[in-house]
């Protein structure tokens, strides 16, 4: 079977919202279109789950929604318990710089000016993309993969783990896992066995 189109993913999402409790509602249909567009960009990639991806997104959205409602109630507000807002469905628009422990840790590290600057640029790009998404404009591609190289003891592994945690805090990774490889990991024992 072929992957679902953006339009079909949107239909699946809106159907699931309606079928849920019969009372769920989206604050703005535009947010569902943005979510479908995000999922459609993953089409054809390893691990993309089509309708399962939509269901997983809705499950995550309802967890975010429940946490938001609880927090608002603790603040003395009276939120609509069936309303799914932008942040519930799409995640945070950007990174709350003061609350991201990993970013605070990176900023507190000695040196690493180029790394800090690259992370700042990434944060600005993600915020710009969020604004473009809200306007339903084309967004900029974001490359998350990084190679950290340098002499031993310069902080490569530490910074890579912090970078993964920052990406997770921004909602760009689900786990924030970092895979650490050394040159020997890419060399096979026989001709043709090396990793690509």
mmCIF file of C-alpha atoms in Angstrom:
data_model
loop_
_atom_site.group_PDB
_atom_site.id
_atom_site.type_symbol
_atom_site.label_atom_id
_atom_site.label_comp_id
_atom_site.label_asym_id
_atom_site.label_seq_id
_atom_site.Cartn_x
_atom_site.Cartn_y
_atom_site.Cartn_z
ATOM 1 C CA UNK A 1 0.000 0.000 0.000
ATOM 2 C CA UNK A 2 1.055 3.564 -0.597
ATOM 3 C CA UNK A 3 1.471 6.065 2.245
ATOM 4 C CA UNK A 4 -1.493 8.278 2.987
ATOM 5 C CA UNK A 5 -1.484 11.754 1.466
ATOM 6 C CA UNK A 6 -1.567 14.920 3.540
ATOM 7 C CA UNK A 7 -5.284 15.277 2.844
ATOM 8 C CA UNK A 8 -5.957 11.684 3.935
ATOM 9 C CA UNK A 9 -3.867 12.080 7.102
ATOM 10 C CA UNK A 10 -5.887 15.193 7.926
ATOM 11 C CA UNK A 11 -9.140 13.282 7.422
ATOM 12 C CA UNK A 12 -7.932 10.446 9.675
ATOM 13 C CA UNK A 13 -6.931 12.935 12.380
ATOM 14 C CA UNK A 14 -10.208 14.849 12.310
ATOM 15 C CA UNK A 15 -12.168 11.567 12.304
ATOM 16 C CA UNK A 16 -10.220 10.319 15.334
ATOM 17 C CA UNK A 17 -10.855 13.581 17.193
ATOM 18 C CA UNK A 18 -14.592 13.322 16.487
ATOM 19 C CA UNK A 19 -14.747 9.599 17.355
ATOM 20 C CA UNK A 20 -12.771 10.001 20.585
ATOM 21 C CA UNK A 21 -15.293 10.961 23.219
ATOM 22 C CA UNK A 22 -17.693 12.704 20.922
ATOM 23 C CA UNK A 23 -16.888 15.921 22.771
ATOM 24 C CA UNK A 24 -13.271 16.623 21.765
ATOM 25 C CA UNK A 25 -12.837 19.695 19.631
ATOM 26 C CA UNK A 26 -9.920 21.520 18.054
ATOM 27 C CA UNK A 27 -9.336 25.152 18.941
ATOM 28 C CA UNK A 28 -8.526 25.777 15.271
ATOM 29 C CA UNK A 29 -8.789 23.402 12.292
ATOM 30 C CA UNK A 30 -5.595 25.003 10.983
ATOM 31 C CA UNK A 31 -3.647 23.171 13.685
ATOM 32 C CA UNK A 32 -4.881 19.841 12.318
ATOM 33 C CA UNK A 33 -3.762 20.887 8.812
ATOM 34 C CA UNK A 34 -0.314 21.757 10.180
ATOM 35 C CA UNK A 35 -0.114 18.399 11.982
ATOM 36 C CA UNK A 36 -1.119 16.533 8.802
ATOM 37 C CA UNK A 37 1.472 18.501 6.815
ATOM 38 C CA UNK A 38 4.162 17.569 9.344
ATOM 39 C CA UNK A 39 3.235 13.898 9.136
ATOM 40 C CA UNK A 40 3.081 13.938 5.334
ATOM 41 C CA UNK A 41 6.684 15.204 5.243
ATOM 42 C CA UNK A 42 7.675 11.956 7.005
ATOM 43 C CA UNK A 43 6.032 9.853 4.309
ATOM 44 C CA UNK A 44 8.439 7.345 2.800
ATOM 45 C CA UNK A 45 10.879 7.478 5.705
ATOM 46 C CA UNK A 46 11.806 4.433 7.751
ATOM 47 C CA UNK A 47 9.456 3.998 10.668
ATOM 48 C CA UNK A 48 6.674 6.254 9.387
ATOM 49 C CA UNK A 49 3.450 4.669 10.566
ATOM 50 C CA UNK A 50 0.731 6.408 8.499
ATOM 51 C CA UNK A 51 -2.551 6.006 10.406
ATOM 52 C CA UNK A 52 -0.619 4.707 13.423
ATOM 53 C CA UNK A 53 1.406 7.939 13.379
ATOM 54 C CA UNK A 54 -1.860 9.897 13.471
ATOM 55 C CA UNK A 55 -3.139 7.841 16.409
ATOM 56 C CA UNK A 56 0.178 8.271 18.245
ATOM 57 C CA UNK A 57 0.032 12.020 17.648
ATOM 58 C CA UNK A 58 -3.492 12.214 19.012
ATOM 59 C CA UNK A 59 -2.519 10.164 22.084
ATOM 60 C CA UNK A 60 0.422 12.505 22.748
ATOM 61 C CA UNK A 61 -1.849 15.517 22.171
ATOM 62 C CA UNK A 62 -4.353 14.275 24.734
ATOM 63 C CA UNK A 63 -1.568 13.766 27.288
ATOM 64 C CA UNK A 64 -0.349 17.328 26.676
ATOM 65 C CA UNK A 65 -3.924 18.589 26.865
ATOM 66 C CA UNK A 66 -4.537 16.840 30.186
ATOM 67 C CA UNK A 67 -1.327 18.297 31.642
ATOM 68 C CA UNK A 68 -2.272 21.781 30.411
ATOM 69 C CA UNK A 69 -5.792 21.548 31.830
ATOM 70 C CA UNK A 70 -4.444 20.367 35.189
ATOM 71 C CA UNK A 71 -1.921 23.221 35.301
ATOM 72 C CA UNK A 72 -4.568 25.790 34.391
ATOM 73 C CA UNK A 73 -6.898 24.447 37.084
ATOM 74 C CA UNK A 74 -4.088 24.698 39.640
ATOM 75 C CA UNK A 75 -3.778 28.353 38.622
ATOM 76 C CA UNK A 76 -7.444 28.853 39.427
ATOM 77 C CA UNK A 77 -8.627 28.952 35.812
ATOM 78 C CA UNK A 78 -11.559 27.043 34.309
ATOM 79 C CA UNK A 79 -10.273 25.533 31.043
ATOM 80 C CA UNK A 80 -12.489 23.689 28.584
ATOM 81 C CA UNK A 81 -11.572 20.057 29.294
ATOM 82 C CA UNK A 82 -12.468 18.959 25.751
ATOM 83 C CA UNK A 83 -10.616 21.682 23.840
ATOM 84 C CA UNK A 84 -7.404 20.676 22.055
ATOM 85 C CA UNK A 85 -5.246 23.780 21.621
ATOM 86 C CA UNK A 86 -2.272 24.423 19.353
ATOM 87 C CA UNK A 87 0.347 23.448 21.922
ATOM 88 C CA UNK A 88 -1.535 20.254 22.745
ATOM 89 C CA UNK A 89 -1.560 19.071 19.138
ATOM 90 C CA UNK A 90 1.663 20.540 17.773
ATOM 91 C CA UNK A 91 3.826 20.849 20.854
ATOM 92 C CA UNK A 92 5.662 23.966 21.962
ATOM 93 C CA UNK A 93 6.227 26.770 19.453
ATOM 94 C CA UNK A 94 9.752 27.228 20.678
ATOM 95 C CA UNK A 95 12.017 26.552 23.581
ATOM 96 C CA UNK A 96 11.510 28.162 26.963
ATOM 97 C CA UNK A 97 15.172 29.064 27.299
ATOM 98 C CA UNK A 98 15.056 29.587 31.057
ATOM 99 C CA UNK A 99 13.402 26.231 31.740
ATOM 100 C CA UNK A 100 15.608 24.049 29.518
ATOM 101 C CA UNK A 101 18.197 22.546 31.854
ATOM 102 C CA UNK A 102 20.275 21.236 28.950
ATOM 103 C CA UNK A 103 20.497 24.664 27.325
ATOM 104 C CA UNK A 104 21.391 26.308 30.633
ATOM 105 C CA UNK A 105 24.101 23.663 31.100
ATOM 106 C CA UNK A 106 25.485 24.268 27.595
ATOM 107 C CA UNK A 107 25.521 28.031 28.090
ATOM 108 C CA UNK A 108 27.383 27.560 31.369
ATOM 109 C CA UNK A 109 30.158 25.509 29.784
ATOM 110 C CA UNK A 110 33.518 27.114 29.128
ATOM 111 C CA UNK A 111 34.250 27.974 25.499
ATOM 112 C CA UNK A 112 32.258 26.176 22.800
ATOM 113 C CA UNK A 113 31.208 29.478 21.216
ATOM 114 C CA UNK A 114 30.561 27.907 17.799
ATOM 115 C CA UNK A 115 28.365 25.190 19.329
ATOM 116 C CA UNK A 116 26.404 27.706 21.402
ATOM 117 C CA UNK A 117 25.918 29.901 18.347
ATOM 118 C CA UNK A 118 24.731 26.917 16.249
ATOM 119 C CA UNK A 119 22.191 25.966 18.929
ATOM 120 C CA UNK A 120 20.955 29.582 19.110
ATOM 121 C CA UNK A 121 20.495 29.611 15.333
ATOM 122 C CA UNK A 122 18.586 26.321 15.506
ATOM 123 C CA UNK A 123 16.269 27.717 18.194
ATOM 124 C CA UNK A 124 15.585 30.810 16.056
ATOM 125 C CA UNK A 125 14.965 28.638 12.981
ATOM 126 C CA UNK A 126 12.472 26.462 14.860
ATOM 127 C CA UNK A 127 10.661 29.568 16.136
ATOM 128 C CA UNK A 128 10.589 31.025 12.597
ATOM 129 C CA UNK A 129 9.227 27.739 11.257
ATOM 130 C CA UNK A 130 6.510 27.752 13.920
ATOM 131 C CA UNK A 131 5.458 31.243 12.788
ATOM 132 C CA UNK A 132 5.495 30.163 9.134
ATOM 133 C CA UNK A 133 3.432 27.079 10.001
ATOM 134 C CA UNK A 134 0.856 29.237 11.774
ATOM 135 C CA UNK A 135 0.627 31.336 8.605
ATOM 136 C CA UNK A 136 0.489 28.084 6.585
ATOM 137 C CA UNK A 137 3.594 29.067 4.634
ATOM 138 C CA UNK A 138 6.418 26.794 3.499
ATOM 139 C CA UNK A 139 8.927 26.162 6.284
ATOM 140 C CA UNK A 140 12.700 25.856 6.176
ATOM 141 C CA UNK A 141 14.234 22.394 6.315
ATOM 142 C CA UNK A 142 15.997 21.615 9.582
ATOM 143 C CA UNK A 143 18.896 19.185 9.720
ATOM 144 C CA UNK A 144 19.317 17.721 13.182
ATOM 145 C CA UNK A 145 22.217 15.345 12.589
ATOM 146 C CA UNK A 146 25.542 16.660 13.809
ATOM 147 C CA UNK A 147 29.090 15.358 13.838
ATOM 148 C CA UNK A 148 31.189 16.458 16.793
ATOM 149 C CA UNK A 149 34.907 16.086 16.254
ATOM 150 C CA UNK A 150 38.009 17.287 18.001
ATOM 151 C CA UNK A 151 40.793 16.218 20.291
ATOM 152 C CA UNK A 152 40.120 13.926 23.269
ATOM 153 C CA UNK A 153 38.758 15.682 26.335
ATOM 154 C CA UNK A 154 37.260 18.659 24.508
ATOM 155 C CA UNK A 155 33.646 17.841 25.458
ATOM 156 C CA UNK A 156 32.353 16.159 22.299
ATOM 157 C CA UNK A 157 30.388 13.401 24.042
ATOM 158 C CA UNK A 158 29.067 15.714 26.752
ATOM 159 C CA UNK A 159 27.951 18.318 24.215
ATOM 160 C CA UNK A 160 26.358 15.645 21.992
ATOM 161 C CA UNK A 161 24.242 14.419 24.921
ATOM 162 C CA UNK A 162 23.272 17.997 25.805
ATOM 163 C CA UNK A 163 22.388 18.663 22.150
ATOM 164 C CA UNK A 164 20.094 15.609 22.135
ATOM 165 C CA UNK A 165 18.382 16.832 25.313
ATOM 166 C CA UNK A 166 17.882 20.305 23.773
ATOM 167 C CA UNK A 167 16.321 18.759 20.644
ATOM 168 C CA UNK A 168 13.984 16.723 22.837
ATOM 169 C CA UNK A 169 13.010 19.829 24.832
ATOM 170 C CA UNK A 170 12.216 21.607 21.549
ATOM 171 C CA UNK A 171 9.954 18.743 20.489
ATOM 172 C CA UNK A 172 12.204 17.774 17.577
ATOM 173 C CA UNK A 173 13.054 14.339 19.002
ATOM 174 C CA UNK A 174 10.813 11.945 20.840
ATOM 175 C CA UNK A 175 13.560 10.492 23.036
ATOM 176 C CA UNK A 176 16.646 12.680 22.869
ATOM 177 C CA UNK A 177 18.872 9.633 22.447
ATOM 178 C CA UNK A 178 22.399 10.148 21.188
ATOM 179 C CA UNK A 179 24.268 7.456 19.273
ATOM 180 C CA UNK A 180 27.997 7.725 19.843
ATOM 181 C CA UNK A 181 30.307 6.251 17.220
ATOM 182 C CA UNK A 182 34.065 6.165 16.953
ATOM 183 C CA UNK A 183 36.033 5.653 13.705
ATOM 184 C CA UNK A 184 36.510 1.945 14.421
ATOM 185 C CA UNK A 185 32.725 1.491 14.398
ATOM 186 C CA UNK A 186 32.716 2.295 10.684
ATOM 187 C CA UNK A 187 35.471 -0.103 9.650
ATOM 188 C CA UNK A 188 34.609 -3.698 8.763
ATOM 189 C CA UNK A 189 36.888 -6.708 9.150
ATOM 190 C CA UNK A 190 36.784 -7.518 5.452
ATOM 191 C CA UNK A 191 36.492 -5.554 2.239
ATOM 192 C CA UNK A 192 32.905 -4.401 1.743
ATOM 193 C CA UNK A 193 31.865 -4.759 5.396
ATOM 194 C CA UNK A 194 32.325 -1.124 6.436
ATOM 195 C CA UNK A 195 29.213 0.771 7.582
ATOM 196 C CA UNK A 196 27.864 3.393 5.261
#
